[in-house]
Short mmCIF file of C-alpha atoms in Angstrom, two decimals:
data_model
loop_
_atom_site.label_atom_id
_atom_site.label_comp_id
_atom_site.label_asym_id
_atom_site.label_seq_id
_atom_site.Cartn_x
_atom_site.Cartn_y
_atom_site.Cartn_z
CA MET A 1 14.74 -2.29 11.65
CA PRO A 2 13.03 -5.71 11.40
CA GLU A 3 13.59 -8.14 8.54
CA ILE A 4 10.18 -8.74 6.99
CA THR A 5 8.99 -11.26 4.44
CA LEU A 6 5.55 -10.59 2.96
CA VAL A 7 3.41 -13.60 2.12
CA LEU A 8 0.64 -12.84 -0.40
CA HIS A 9 -1.76 -15.76 -0.48
CA ASN A 10 -4.65 -15.94 -2.96
CA ILE A 11 -4.71 -12.26 -3.78
CA ARG A 12 -6.66 -11.91 -7.03
CA SER A 13 -5.78 -8.45 -8.31
CA THR A 14 -2.59 -7.80 -10.25
CA TYR A 15 -2.99 -4.15 -9.29
CA ASN A 16 -3.06 -4.98 -5.58
CA VAL A 17 0.02 -7.15 -6.03
CA GLY A 18 1.78 -4.33 -7.88
CA ALA A 19 0.87 -1.80 -5.19
CA ILE A 20 2.17 -4.18 -2.51
CA PHE A 21 5.46 -4.61 -4.42
CA ARG A 22 5.84 -0.84 -4.59
CA THR A 23 5.05 -0.40 -0.89
CA ALA A 24 7.37 -3.27 0.03
CA GLU A 25 10.22 -1.69 -1.91
CA GLY A 26 9.66 1.60 -0.11
CA PHE A 27 9.92 -0.13 3.26
CA GLY A 28 12.95 -2.23 2.29
CA ILE A 29 11.14 -5.54 2.65
CA ASN A 30 13.43 -8.58 2.32
CA GLU A 31 11.26 -10.73 0.11
CA ILE A 32 7.74 -11.29 -1.15
CA ILE A 33 6.25 -14.76 -1.30
CA CYS A 34 3.34 -15.27 -3.69
CA SER A 35 1.29 -18.40 -3.16
CA GLY A 36 -1.92 -19.96 -4.36
CA TYR A 37 -3.47 -18.02 -7.24
CA THR A 38 -1.68 -14.76 -6.42
CA PRO A 39 -0.34 -13.35 -9.71
CA TYR A 40 3.41 -12.76 -9.82
CA PRO A 41 5.84 -11.10 -12.22
CA LYS A 42 7.70 -13.04 -14.88
CA ARG A 43 10.80 -14.81 -13.59
CA GLU A 44 13.66 -16.92 -14.87
CA ALA A 45 12.56 -20.39 -15.93
CA ASP A 46 8.92 -19.30 -15.74
CA THR A 47 6.66 -22.26 -16.54
CA ARG A 48 3.63 -20.16 -17.50
CA LEU A 49 2.80 -19.56 -21.15
CA PRO A 50 4.98 -16.60 -22.22
CA HIS A 51 2.09 -14.41 -23.36
CA LEU A 52 0.27 -14.95 -20.03
CA ALA A 53 3.38 -14.23 -17.95
CA ASP A 54 4.00 -11.07 -20.01
CA LYS A 55 0.41 -9.88 -19.62
CA ILE A 56 0.40 -10.44 -15.84
CA THR A 57 3.78 -8.76 -15.47
CA ALA A 58 2.58 -5.73 -17.45
CA GLN A 59 -0.49 -5.42 -15.22
CA ILE A 60 1.59 -5.67 -12.04
CA HIS A 61 3.98 -3.06 -13.47
CA LYS A 62 1.13 -0.52 -13.81
CA THR A 63 1.07 -0.04 -10.04
CA ALA A 64 4.51 -1.37 -9.06
CA LEU A 65 6.26 1.02 -11.48
CA GLY A 66 9.44 -1.06 -11.54
CA ALA A 67 9.42 -2.20 -7.90
CA GLU A 68 8.52 -5.68 -9.16
CA THR A 69 12.10 -5.90 -10.47
CA MET A 70 13.63 -4.60 -7.23
CA VAL A 71 12.05 -6.73 -4.51
CA PRO A 72 13.10 -10.39 -4.50
CA PHE A 73 10.15 -12.76 -4.73
CA GLU A 74 9.33 -16.44 -4.91
CA TYR A 75 6.22 -18.33 -5.92
CA TYR A 76 4.85 -21.42 -4.16
CA GLU A 77 1.79 -23.29 -5.36
CA THR A 78 0.49 -23.54 -1.81
CA PHE A 79 1.03 -21.66 1.42
CA GLU A 80 1.92 -24.96 3.09
CA MET A 81 4.82 -25.50 0.65
CA TRP A 82 6.29 -22.14 1.69
CA ARG A 83 5.66 -22.81 5.39
CA LYS A 84 7.44 -26.15 5.12
CA ALA A 85 10.45 -24.30 3.68
CA GLN A 86 10.34 -21.67 6.49
CA PRO A 87 8.93 -23.50 9.55
CA ASP A 88 10.78 -21.45 12.16
CA LEU A 89 10.13 -17.97 10.79
CA PRO A 90 7.64 -16.22 13.11
CA LEU A 91 4.39 -15.58 11.25
CA LEU A 92 2.02 -12.67 11.84
CA ALA A 93 -1.31 -12.83 10.01
CA LEU A 94 -3.16 -9.60 9.19
CA GLU A 95 -6.79 -10.55 9.70
CA GLN A 96 -9.91 -9.71 11.69
CA ALA A 97 -10.52 -12.55 14.12
CA GLU A 98 -11.88 -13.16 17.62
CA ASN A 99 -8.37 -13.73 18.93
CA SER A 100 -6.63 -10.93 17.02
CA THR A 101 -4.47 -8.28 18.65
CA PRO A 102 -4.80 -4.63 17.62
CA LEU A 103 -1.86 -3.59 15.44
CA ARG A 104 -0.90 -0.80 17.84
CA ASP A 105 -0.36 -3.38 20.64
CA ILE A 106 2.15 -5.53 18.75
CA ALA A 107 5.89 -5.51 19.33
CA ALA A 108 7.26 -6.97 16.10
CA PRO A 109 10.00 -9.60 16.26
CA LYS A 110 13.35 -8.74 14.66
CA LYS A 111 12.64 -11.15 11.81
CA PHE A 112 9.20 -12.36 10.73
CA ALA A 113 6.74 -12.97 7.91
CA LEU A 114 3.49 -11.05 7.46
CA LEU A 115 0.68 -13.01 5.85
CA LEU A 116 -1.87 -11.14 3.74
CA GLY A 117 -4.93 -12.87 2.32
CA GLU A 118 -7.61 -12.74 -0.29
CA GLU A 119 -9.38 -9.43 -0.91
CA VAL A 120 -12.92 -10.59 -0.12
CA ASN A 121 -12.64 -13.50 2.31
CA GLY A 122 -9.30 -12.75 3.95
CA ILE A 123 -7.10 -15.51 5.32
CA ALA A 124 -8.66 -18.96 5.55
CA PRO A 125 -9.01 -20.36 9.10
CA GLU A 126 -6.74 -23.32 8.30
CA LEU A 127 -3.92 -20.90 7.43
CA LEU A 128 -4.51 -18.79 10.54
CA LYS A 129 -3.56 -21.87 12.58
CA HIS A 130 0.01 -21.42 11.32
CA ALA A 131 0.21 -17.86 12.70
CA ASP A 132 2.13 -17.05 15.85
CA ASN A 133 -0.04 -13.95 16.19
CA ILE A 134 -3.08 -12.58 14.37
CA ILE A 135 -3.01 -8.81 14.13
CA GLU A 136 -5.83 -6.51 13.19
CA ILE A 137 -6.11 -2.91 12.05
CA PRO A 138 -8.95 -1.44 14.14
CA MET A 139 -11.71 -0.01 11.96
CA VAL A 140 -13.63 3.13 12.89
CA GLY A 141 -15.77 3.68 9.78
CA LYS A 142 -18.64 1.61 8.45
CA LYS A 143 -16.62 -0.52 6.01
CA GLU A 144 -15.44 -3.86 7.37
CA SER A 145 -11.87 -3.66 6.11
CA PHE A 146 -9.26 -1.80 4.12
CA ASN A 147 -8.11 -2.76 0.64
CA VAL A 148 -5.35 -5.38 1.01
CA SER A 149 -2.67 -3.13 -0.49
CA VAL A 150 -3.65 -0.25 1.80
CA ALA A 151 -3.75 -2.59 4.80
CA ALA A 152 -0.27 -3.84 3.88
CA GLY A 153 1.06 -0.28 3.93
CA ILE A 154 -0.59 0.55 7.26
CA ALA A 155 0.70 -2.66 8.87
CA LEU A 156 4.22 -2.30 7.51
CA TYR A 157 4.44 1.30 8.71
CA ALA A 158 3.37 0.27 12.23
CA LEU A 159 5.57 -2.86 12.33
CA MET A 160 8.69 -1.02 11.13
CA ALA A 161 8.69 1.22 14.23
#
């Protein structure tokens, strides 16, 4: 079973973050990295105003249902700060791009990070440059993409095999 770190960059919704925590716990994910404006649960030595940290944590809890206390996580102000701390960890980016590989055609490394991006605009091109591989969930319907928390679950299921 691969060791996976999830990187959540600029995800807006606390409910999406909570759902991803819950899914990550179910798959035994090693760690979640929150970066940019991604909301994250309250942590020791939290520098946010207490009432804001409590409110965000409560919102995440609505969909995480306790998984936010079970999956280790870190917060970095920028994606680049995290990448500098983990330069050698292979990085797969889940995004639709000209040079993406269909998810079903990927053989996951034994240890890697999976980058998930913003709900509307996805992963910024400058961050995709850091990826060792860009993977895509092929779409059959008329919508352009899945919800980020649903896409996370689909990708993790396929990459765990």
